[in-house]
Amino acid sequence: MKKRYIFYIILALGLAYLVYYRISANKKIEGKGGGASAGKGGKGGKDGKSAPLIVDGIVVKPVSFDNDLEITGAIDANESVILKSEVSGLVTGIFFKEGSTVSKGTVLVKVNDLDIQAQLQEALTKQRLSGTNENRAKQLLAKGAISQEEYDTSLADLKSLQAQSQLIRAQLAKTTIRAPFTGRIGLRNISAGTYLTPATTIANLVSTNPIKVTFSVPEKYAGEIKVGSEITFTTDGSSKENTGKVYAIEPGINATTRTLQIRALAPNSNNALLPGSFAKIKLALSTLNNAILIPNEAVVPVLKGKIVYIQKNGKAQEVKVEAGTRTAENIVITSGLKAGDTVLTTGSMALKKDAPVKVNLVKQ
């Protein structure tokens, strides 16, 4: 029993020694200033101070900047219509080739009109008879053989039948479907013998030269865009740069999106630009002299805006900035920076106010 107690005492003393040794070793390490820096150097400084964080930076210089707005939009046909019939009936003829170009007024589809033709012939027969009666009544009125009232009744009958004939002719015209404008016709959805109704889609007809480019710009740029302003754009299907001109501007701002809708016209003689395509648009607004540009990665979004870090007296300092136009690589700073400031372009997420930094200057 005594041996067991002695074993437990020795074990407890051994554990106590190990704890004491570990605490003593940690204190020695802290006394030597073993803290590591978050910078690229990764070594502690003398007297327990952190080594400076090694970052890249640029010296701000005013430059001339073409203030181009880069936005997205959609390509639309200049004119577009879904061809349908105004009357119901069997299709007796299709006179267009799918995918071809048709001229305005070209007959595209003919609907069976035999019943309407018969109605017209009946109406014309009645009209001719009524015309004969009206002419006879006029002669009798001149001789005083009938009253004015009797003649007026005969004339009214004639005019009524003429109107009826005109109405039937209008119905007959609806059985012939013509192209409302010159354009390219798409794939047809009917065949000869199809029973056509006003709800049936025959085909799509589009005019694609020129094409329309529809896009929206943020409200703050609304005053800088005028009718006649030039745009350049590309599509996903081609790297070719196309040009166009603004021809119409919506008279008001969209209250939901706070944007202004704009439409431009662009030539499309070879029909390479297809309606419905996605367009990447560059709109020239103005040229800024003495503009301050910094890389996009230097800007840090915060709760109440944007900040950048600059180097001052070997330390990082936060500067609140206001930004303007953004390009693929740079962003225009409208306030907060001045010429000669050293802006830190890397390490933004690791930087803190008054953190020591060592800057490697990079050419812009």
CSV table of N, CA and C in Angstrom, one decimal, residues 74-213:
chain,number,residue,atom,x,y,z
A,74,ALA,N,-28.5,45.4,-75.2
A,74,ALA,CA,-29.1,44.3,-76.0
A,74,ALA,C,-29.3,44.9,-77.4
A,75,ILE,N,-29.1,44.0,-78.4
A,75,ILE,CA,-29.3,44.4,-79.8
A,75,ILE,C,-30.8,44.0,-80.2
A,76,ASP,N,-31.5,44.9,-80.8
A,76,ASP,CA,-32.9,44.7,-81.2
A,76,ASP,C,-33.0,45.0,-82.7
A,77,ALA,N,-34.0,44.3,-83.3
A,77,ALA,CA,-34.2,44.6,-84.7
A,77,ALA,C,-34.8,46.0,-84.9
A,78,ASN,N,-34.5,46.6,-86.0
A,78,ASN,CA,-35.0,47.9,-86.3
A,78,ASN,C,-36.6,47.9,-86.4
A,79,GLU,N,-37.1,46.9,-87.0
A,79,GLU,CA,-38.5,46.6,-87.0
A,79,GLU,C,-38.7,45.1,-86.9
A,80,SER,N,-39.8,44.7,-86.1
A,80,SER,CA,-40.0,43.3,-85.9
A,80,SER,C,-41.5,43.1,-85.7
A,81,VAL,N,-42.0,42.0,-86.4
A,81,VAL,CA,-43.4,41.7,-86.3
A,81,VAL,C,-43.7,40.2,-86.3
A,82,ILE,N,-44.6,39.7,-85.6
A,82,ILE,CA,-45.1,38.3,-85.7
A,82,ILE,C,-46.3,38.3,-86.7
A,83,LEU,N,-46.1,37.6,-87.8
A,83,LEU,CA,-47.1,37.6,-88.8
A,83,LEU,C,-48.2,36.7,-88.4
A,84,LYS,N,-49.5,37.3,-88.5
A,84,LYS,CA,-50.7,36.5,-88.2
A,84,LYS,C,-51.8,36.9,-89.1
A,85,SER,N,-52.8,36.1,-89.2
A,85,SER,CA,-53.9,36.4,-90.1
A,85,SER,C,-55.1,37.1,-89.3
A,86,GLU,N,-55.8,38.0,-90.0
A,86,GLU,CA,-56.9,38.7,-89.4
A,86,GLU,C,-58.2,37.9,-89.5
A,87,VAL,N,-58.2,36.9,-90.4
A,87,VAL,CA,-59.4,36.1,-90.6
A,87,VAL,C,-59.0,34.6,-90.5
A,88,SER,N,-60.0,33.8,-90.3
A,88,SER,CA,-59.8,32.3,-90.2
A,88,SER,C,-60.1,31.7,-91.6
A,89,GLY,N,-59.4,30.6,-91.9
A,89,GLY,CA,-59.6,29.9,-93.1
A,89,GLY,C,-58.5,29.0,-93.4
A,90,LEU,N,-58.6,28.1,-94.5
A,90,LEU,CA,-57.6,27.2,-94.9
A,90,LEU,C,-56.5,28.0,-95.7
A,91,VAL,N,-55.3,27.6,-95.5
A,91,VAL,CA,-54.2,28.2,-96.3
A,91,VAL,C,-54.1,27.6,-97.6
A,92,THR,N,-54.3,28.4,-98.7
A,92,THR,CA,-54.3,27.9,-100.0
A,92,THR,C,-52.9,28.1,-100.8
A,93,GLY,N,-52.1,29.0,-100.2
A,93,GLY,CA,-50.8,29.3,-100.8
A,93,GLY,C,-49.8,29.9,-99.9
A,94,ILE,N,-48.6,29.5,-100.0
A,94,ILE,CA,-47.5,30.1,-99.2
A,94,ILE,C,-46.4,30.6,-100.2
A,95,PHE,N,-46.1,31.8,-100.2
A,95,PHE,CA,-45.3,32.4,-101.3
A,95,PHE,C,-44.0,33.0,-100.8
A,96,PHE,N,-43.5,32.5,-99.8
A,96,PHE,CA,-42.2,33.0,-99.3
A,96,PHE,C,-41.3,31.8,-99.0
A,97,LYS,N,-40.0,32.0,-99.0
A,97,LYS,CA,-39.0,31.0,-98.7
A,97,LYS,C,-38.4,31.3,-97.3
A,98,GLU,N,-38.4,30.4,-96.4
A,98,GLU,CA,-37.9,30.6,-95.1
A,98,GLU,C,-36.5,31.2,-95.1
A,99,GLY,N,-36.3,32.2,-94.3
A,99,GLY,CA,-34.9,32.8,-94.2
A,99,GLY,C,-34.6,33.8,-95.3
A,100,SER,N,-35.5,34.1,-96.2
A,100,SER,CA,-35.2,35.0,-97.3
A,100,SER,C,-35.6,36.4,-97.0
A,101,THR,N,-35.2,37.3,-97.8
A,101,THR,CA,-35.5,38.7,-97.7
A,101,THR,C,-36.7,39.0,-98.6
A,102,VAL,N,-37.7,39.7,-98.0
A,102,VAL,CA,-38.9,40.0,-98.8
A,102,VAL,C,-39.1,41.5,-98.8
A,103,SER,N,-39.7,42.0,-99.8
A,103,SER,CA,-40.0,43.4,-100.0
A,103,SER,C,-41.3,43.8,-99.4
A,104,LYS,N,-41.5,45.1,-99.0
A,104,LYS,CA,-42.7,45.6,-98.5
A,104,LYS,C,-43.8,45.4,-99.6
A,105,GLY,N,-45.0,44.8,-99.1
A,105,GLY,CA,-46.1,44.6,-100.0
A,105,GLY,C,-46.1,43.2,-100.7
A,106,THR,N,-45.0,42.5,-100.5
A,106,THR,CA,-45.0,41.1,-101.2
A,106,THR,C,-46.0,40.2,-100.6
A,107,VAL,N,-46.8,39.4,-101.4
A,107,VAL,CA,-47.8,38.5,-100.9
A,107,VAL,C,-47.0,37.3,-100.3
A,108,LEU,N,-47.4,37.0,-99.0
A,108,LEU,CA,-46.7,35.9,-98.3
A,108,LEU,C,-47.6,34.7,-98.2
A,109,VAL,N,-48.9,34.9,-97.8
A,109,VAL,CA,-49.8,33.8,-97.6
A,109,VAL,C,-51.1,34.1,-98.2
A,110,LYS,N,-51.8,33.1,-98.7
A,110,LYS,CA,-53.2,33.3,-99.2
A,110,LYS,C,-54.1,32.3,-98.5
A,111,VAL,N,-55.2,32.9,-98.0
A,111,VAL,CA,-56.2,32.1,-97.3
A,111,VAL,C,-57.4,31.9,-98.2
A,112,ASN,N,-58.1,30.8,-98.1
A,112,ASN,CA,-59.2,30.5,-98.9
A,112,ASN,C,-60.3,31.6,-98.8
A,113,ASP,N,-60.7,32.1,-100.0
A,113,ASP,CA,-61.6,33.2,-100.0
A,113,ASP,C,-62.8,33.0,-100.9
A,114,LEU,N,-63.1,31.8,-101.2
A,114,LEU,CA,-64.2,31.5,-102.1
A,114,LEU,C,-65.6,32.0,-101.5
A,115,ASP,N,-65.8,31.8,-100.2
A,115,ASP,CA,-67.1,32.2,-99.7
A,115,ASP,C,-67.2,33.7,-99.7
A,116,ILE,N,-66.1,34.4,-99.5
A,116,ILE,CA,-66.1,35.9,-99.5
A,116,ILE,C,-66.3,36.4,-100.9
A,117,GLN,N,-65.7,35.7,-101.8
A,117,GLN,CA,-65.9,36.1,-103.3
A,117,GLN,C,-67.3,36.0,-103.6
A,118,ALA,N,-68.0,34.9,-103.2
A,118,ALA,CA,-69.4,34.7,-103.5
A,118,ALA,C,-70.2,35.8,-102.9
A,119,GLN,N,-69.9,36.2,-101.6
A,119,GLN,CA,-70.6,37.3,-101.0
A,119,GLN,C,-70.5,38.6,-101.7
A,120,LEU,N,-69.3,38.8,-102.2
A,120,LEU,CA,-69.0,40.0,-103.0
A,120,LEU,C,-69.8,40.1,-104.3
A,121,GLN,N,-69.9,39.0,-104.9
A,121,GLN,CA,-70.6,38.9,-106.2
A,121,GLN,C,-72.1,39.2,-105.9
A,122,GLU,N,-72.6,38.6,-104.9
A,122,GLU,CA,-74.0,38.9,-104.5
A,122,GLU,C,-74.2,40.4,-104.2
A,123,ALA,N,-73.3,41.0,-103.4
A,123,ALA,CA,-73.5,42.4,-103.0
A,123,ALA,C,-73.4,43.3,-104.2
A,124,LEU,N,-72.5,42.9,-105.2
A,124,LEU,CA,-72.3,43.7,-106.4
A,124,LEU,C,-73.6,43.7,-107.3
A,125,THR,N,-74.2,42.5,-107.3
A,125,THR,CA,-75.4,42.3,-108.1
A,125,THR,C,-76.5,43.2,-107.6
A,126,LYS,N,-76.7,43.2,-106.2
A,126,LYS,CA,-77.7,44.0,-105.6
A,126,LYS,C,-77.4,45.5,-105.8
A,127,GLN,N,-76.1,45.8,-105.7
A,127,GLN,CA,-75.6,47.2,-105.9
A,127,GLN,C,-76.0,47.7,-107.3
A,128,ARG,N,-75.8,46.9,-108.3
A,128,ARG,CA,-76.1,47.3,-109.7
A,128,ARG,C,-77.6,47.5,-109.9
A,129,LEU,N,-78.4,46.6,-109.3
A,129,LEU,CA,-79.8,46.7,-109.4
A,129,LEU,C,-80.3,48.0,-108.7
A,130,SER,N,-79.7,48.2,-107.5
A,130,SER,CA,-80.1,49.4,-106.8
A,130,SER,C,-79.6,50.7,-107.5
A,131,GLY,N,-78.5,50.6,-108.2
A,131,GLY,CA,-78.1,51.8,-109.0
A,131,GLY,C,-79.0,52.1,-110.2
A,132,THR,N,-79.5,51.0,-110.8
A,132,THR,CA,-80.5,51.2,-111.9
A,132,THR,C,-81.8,51.8,-111.3
A,133,ASN,N,-82.2,51.3,-110.2
A,133,ASN,CA,-83.4,51.9,-109.5
A,133,ASN,C,-83.3,53.4,-109.2
A,134,GLU,N,-82.1,53.7,-108.7
A,134,GLU,CA,-81.8,55.1,-108.3
A,134,GLU,C,-81.8,56.0,-109.5
A,135,ASN,N,-81.2,55.5,-110.6
A,135,ASN,CA,-81.2,56.3,-111.8
A,135,ASN,C,-82.6,56.5,-112.4
A,136,ARG,N,-83.4,55.5,-112.3
A,136,ARG,CA,-84.8,55.6,-112.8
A,136,ARG,C,-85.6,56.6,-111.9
A,137,ALA,N,-85.4,56.5,-110.6
A,137,ALA,CA,-86.1,57.4,-109.7
A,137,ALA,C,-85.6,58.9,-109.9
A,138,LYS,N,-84.4,59.1,-110.2
A,138,LYS,CA,-83.9,60.4,-110.5
A,138,LYS,C,-84.6,61.0,-111.7
A,139,GLN,N,-84.8,60.2,-112.8
A,139,GLN,CA,-85.5,60.7,-114.0
A,139,GLN,C,-87.0,61.0,-113.7
A,140,LEU,N,-87.6,60.1,-112.9
A,140,LEU,CA,-89.0,60.3,-112.5
A,140,LEU,C,-89.1,61.6,-111.7
A,141,LEU,N,-88.2,61.8,-110.7
A,141,LEU,CA,-88.2,63.0,-109.9
A,141,LEU,C,-88.1,64.3,-110.8
A,142,ALA,N,-87.3,64.2,-111.8
A,142,ALA,CA,-87.1,65.4,-112.7
A,142,ALA,C,-88.4,65.7,-113.4
A,143,LYS,N,-89.2,64.6,-113.7
A,143,LYS,CA,-90.5,64.8,-114.4
A,143,LYS,C,-91.6,65.1,-113.4
A,144,GLY,N,-91.4,65.0,-112.1
A,144,GLY,CA,-92.4,65.3,-111.1
A,144,GLY,C,-93.3,64.1,-110.9
A,145,ALA,N,-92.9,62.9,-111.3
A,145,ALA,CA,-93.7,61.7,-111.2
A,145,ALA,C,-93.6,61.1,-109.8
A,146,ILE,N,-92.6,61.3,-109.1
A,146,ILE,CA,-92.4,60.8,-107.7
A,146,ILE,C,-92.0,61.9,-106.8
A,147,SER,N,-92.1,61.7,-105.5
A,147,SER,CA,-91.8,62.7,-104.5
A,147,SER,C,-90.3,62.6,-104.2
A,148,GLN,N,-89.8,63.7,-103.6
A,148,GLN,CA,-88.4,63.7,-103.2
A,148,GLN,C,-88.1,62.6,-102.2
A,149,GLU,N,-89.0,62.4,-101.3
A,149,GLU,CA,-88.9,61.3,-100.3
A,149,GLU,C,-88.6,59.9,-100.9
A,150,GLU,N,-89.4,59.7,-102.0
A,150,GLU,CA,-89.2,58.4,-102.7
A,150,GLU,C,-87.9,58.2,-103.3
A,151,TYR,N,-87.4,59.3,-103.9
A,151,TYR,CA,-86.0,59.3,-104.5
A,151,TYR,C,-85.0,59.1,-103.4
A,152,ASP,N,-85.1,59.8,-102.3
A,152,ASP,CA,-84.1,59.7,-101.2
A,152,ASP,C,-84.0,58.3,-100.7
A,153,THR,N,-85.2,57.6,-100.6
A,153,THR,CA,-85.2,56.2,-100.2
A,153,THR,C,-84.4,55.4,-101.1
A,154,SER,N,-84.6,55.6,-102.4
A,154,SER,CA,-83.8,54.8,-103.4
A,154,SER,C,-82.3,55.1,-103.4
A,155,LEU,N,-82.0,56.4,-103.1
A,155,LEU,CA,-80.6,56.7,-103.1
A,155,LEU,C,-79.9,56.1,-101.8
A,156,ALA,N,-80.7,56.1,-100.7
A,156,ALA,CA,-80.2,55.5,-99.5
A,156,ALA,C,-79.9,54.0,-99.6
A,157,ASP,N,-80.8,53.3,-100.3
A,157,ASP,CA,-80.6,51.9,-100.6
A,157,ASP,C,-79.3,51.6,-101.3
A,158,LEU,N,-79.1,52.5,-102.4
A,158,LEU,CA,-77.9,52.3,-103.2
A,158,LEU,C,-76.6,52.5,-102.3
A,159,LYS,N,-76.6,53.6,-101.5
A,159,LYS,CA,-75.4,53.9,-100.7
A,159,LYS,C,-75.2,52.8,-99.7
A,160,SER,N,-76.3,52.2,-99.1
A,160,SER,CA,-76.1,51.1,-98.2
A,160,SER,C,-75.5,49.9,-98.8
A,161,LEU,N,-75.9,49.6,-100.1
A,161,LEU,CA,-75.3,48.4,-100.8
A,161,LEU,C,-73.9,48.7,-101.2
A,162,GLN,N,-73.6,49.9,-101.5
A,162,GLN,CA,-72.2,50.3,-101.8
A,162,GLN,C,-71.3,50.1,-100.6
A,163,ALA,N,-71.8,50.5,-99.4
A,163,ALA,CA,-71.0,50.3,-98.2
A,163,ALA,C,-70.8,48.8,-97.9
A,164,GLN,N,-71.9,48.0,-98.1
A,164,GLN,CA,-71.8,46.6,-97.9
A,164,GLN,C,-70.7,45.9,-98.8
A,165,SER,N,-70.7,46.4,-100.0
A,165,SER,CA,-69.7,45.8,-101.0
A,165,SER,C,-68.3,46.2,-100.6
A,166,GLN,N,-68.2,47.4,-100.1
A,166,GLN,CA,-66.8,47.9,-99.6
A,166,GLN,C,-66.4,47.1,-98.4
A,167,LEU,N,-67.3,46.8,-97.5
A,167,LEU,CA,-67.0,46.0,-96.3
A,167,LEU,C,-66.5,44.6,-96.7
A,168,ILE,N,-67.2,44.0,-97.7
A,168,ILE,CA,-66.8,42.6,-98.1
A,168,ILE,C,-65.5,42.7,-98.8
A,169,ARG,N,-65.2,43.7,-99.6
A,169,ARG,CA,-63.9,43.9,-100.2
A,169,ARG,C,-62.8,43.9,-99.1
A,170,ALA,N,-63.1,44.6,-98.0
A,170,ALA,CA,-62.1,44.7,-96.9
A,170,ALA,C,-61.8,43.4,-96.3
A,171,GLN,N,-62.9,42.6,-96.2
A,171,GLN,CA,-62.7,41.2,-95.6
A,171,GLN,C,-61.9,40.4,-96.6
A,172,LEU,N,-62.2,40.6,-97.9
A,172,LEU,CA,-61.5,39.8,-98.9
A,172,LEU,C,-60.0,40.1,-98.9
A,173,ALA,N,-59.6,41.4,-98.7
A,173,ALA,CA,-58.2,41.8,-98.7
A,173,ALA,C,-57.5,41.2,-97.5
A,174,LYS,N,-58.2,40.9,-96.4
A,174,LYS,CA,-57.6,40.3,-95.3
A,174,LYS,C,-57.2,38.8,-95.5
A,175,THR,N,-57.7,38.2,-96.6
A,175,THR,CA,-57.3,36.8,-96.9
A,175,THR,C,-55.9,36.8,-97.6
A,176,THR,N,-55.4,37.9,-98.0
A,176,THR,CA,-54.1,38.0,-98.6
A,176,THR,C,-53.1,38.7,-97.6
A,177,ILE,N,-52.1,37.9,-97.1
A,177,ILE,CA,-51.2,38.5,-96.1
A,177,ILE,C,-50.0,38.9,-96.8
A,178,ARG,N,-49.7,40.2,-96.6
A,178,ARG,CA,-48.5,40.8,-97.3
A,178,ARG,C,-47.5,41.3,-96.3
A,179,ALA,N,-46.2,41.5,-96.7
A,179,ALA,CA,-45.1,41.9,-95.9
A,179,ALA,C,-45.4,43.4,-95.5
A,180,PRO,N,-45.4,43.8,-94.3
A,180,PRO,CA,-45.7,45.2,-93.9
A,180,PRO,C,-44.4,46.1,-94.1
A,181,PHE,N,-43.3,45.5,-94.2
A,181,PHE,CA,-42.0,46.2,-94.5
A,181,PHE,C,-41.0,45.3,-95.0
A,182,THR,N,-39.9,45.8,-95.6
A,182,THR,CA,-38.9,45.0,-96.2
A,182,THR,C,-38.0,44.4,-95.0
A,183,GLY,N,-37.8,43.1,-95.1
A,183,GLY,CA,-37.0,42.5,-94.0
A,183,GLY,C,-36.8,41.0,-94.3
A,184,ARG,N,-36.2,40.4,-93.3
A,184,ARG,CA,-35.9,38.9,-93.5
A,184,ARG,C,-37.0,38.1,-92.7
A,185,ILE,N,-37.5,37.1,-93.4
A,185,ILE,CA,-38.6,36.3,-92.8
A,185,ILE,C,-38.0,35.1,-92.2
A,186,GLY,N,-38.5,34.7,-91.0
A,186,GLY,CA,-37.9,33.5,-90.3
A,186,GLY,C,-38.6,32.2,-90.7
A,187,LEU,N,-38.6,31.3,-89.8
A,187,LEU,CA,-39.1,29.9,-90.0
A,187,LEU,C,-40.6,29.9,-90.0
A,188,ARG,N,-41.2,29.3,-90.9
A,188,ARG,CA,-42.7,29.3,-90.9
A,188,ARG,C,-43.2,28.2,-90.1
A,189,ASN,N,-44.4,28.4,-89.5
A,189,ASN,CA,-45.1,27.5,-88.6
A,189,ASN,C,-46.3,26.9,-89.2
A,190,ILE,N,-46.6,27.1,-90.5
A,190,ILE,CA,-47.8,26.6,-91.1
A,190,ILE,C,-47.4,25.9,-92.4
A,191,SER,N,-48.3,25.2,-93.0
A,191,SER,CA,-48.2,24.5,-94.3
A,191,SER,C,-49.5,24.7,-95.1
A,192,ALA,N,-49.4,24.5,-96.4
A,192,ALA,CA,-50.6,24.6,-97.2
A,192,ALA,C,-51.6,23.6,-96.7
A,193,GLY,N,-52.9,24.1,-96.5
A,193,GLY,CA,-53.9,23.3,-96.0
A,193,GLY,C,-54.1,23.5,-94.5
A,194,THR,N,-53.2,24.2,-93.8
A,194,THR,CA,-53.4,24.5,-92.4
A,194,THR,C,-54.7,25.4,-92.2
A,195,TYR,N,-55.5,25.1,-91.2
A,195,TYR,CA,-56.6,26.0,-90.9
A,195,TYR,C,-56.0,27.1,-90.0
A,196,LEU,N,-56.0,28.3,-90.6
A,196,LEU,CA,-55.4,29.5,-90.0
A,196,LEU,C,-56.4,30.2,-89.1
A,197,THR,N,-56.1,30.6,-87.9
A,197,THR,CA,-56.9,31.5,-87.1
A,197,THR,C,-56.1,32.7,-86.7
A,198,PRO,N,-56.7,33.7,-86.2
A,198,PRO,CA,-56.0,34.9,-85.8
A,198,PRO,C,-55.0,34.7,-84.7
A,199,ALA,N,-55.1,33.5,-84.0
A,199,ALA,CA,-54.1,33.2,-82.9
A,199,ALA,C,-52.9,32.4,-83.5
A,200,THR,N,-52.9,32.0,-84.7
A,200,THR,CA,-51.8,31.2,-85.3
A,200,THR,C,-50.7,32.1,-85.7
A,201,THR,N,-49.5,31.7,-85.3
A,201,THR,CA,-48.3,32.4,-85.7
A,201,THR,C,-47.8,31.8,-87.1
A,202,ILE,N,-47.7,32.7,-88.1
A,202,ILE,CA,-47.2,32.3,-89.4
A,202,ILE,C,-45.7,32.2,-89.4
A,203,ALA,N,-45.0,33.3,-89.1
A,203,ALA,CA,-43.6,33.4,-89.0
A,203,ALA,C,-43.2,34.8,-88.4
A,204,ASN,N,-41.9,35.0,-88.2
A,204,ASN,CA,-41.4,36.3,-87.7
A,204,ASN,C,-40.8,37.1,-88.9
A,205,LEU,N,-41.1,38.3,-89.0
A,205,LEU,CA,-40.4,39.2,-90.0
A,205,LEU,C,-39.7,40.3,-89.3
A,206,VAL,N,-38.4,40.4,-89.6
A,206,VAL,CA,-37.5,41.4,-88.9
A,206,VAL,C,-36.7,42.2,-90.0
A,207,SER,N,-36.5,43.5,-89.6
A,207,SER,CA,-35.6,44.3,-90.4
A,207,SER,C,-34.4,44.6,-89.6
A,208,THR,N,-33.2,44.2,-90.1
A,208,THR,CA,-32.0,44.2,-89.3
A,208,THR,C,-30.9,45.2,-89.8
A,209,ASN,N,-31.3,46.0,-90.8
A,209,ASN,CA,-30.3,47.0,-91.2
A,209,ASN,C,-31.0,48.4,-91.4
A,210,PRO,N,-30.7,49.3,-90.4
A,210,PRO,CA,-29.8,49.1,-89.3
A,210,PRO,C,-30.4,48.3,-88.1
A,211,ILE,N,-29.6,48.1,-87.1
A,211,ILE,CA,-30.1,47.5,-85.9
A,211,ILE,C,-30.1,48.6,-84.7
A,212,LYS,N,-31.0,48.3,-83.7
A,212,LYS,CA,-31.0,49.1,-82.6
A,212,LYS,C,-30.2,48.5,-81.4
A,213,VAL,N,-29.6,49.4,-80.7
A,213,VAL,CA,-28.9,49.0,-79.5
A,213,VAL,C,-29.5,49.7,-78.3
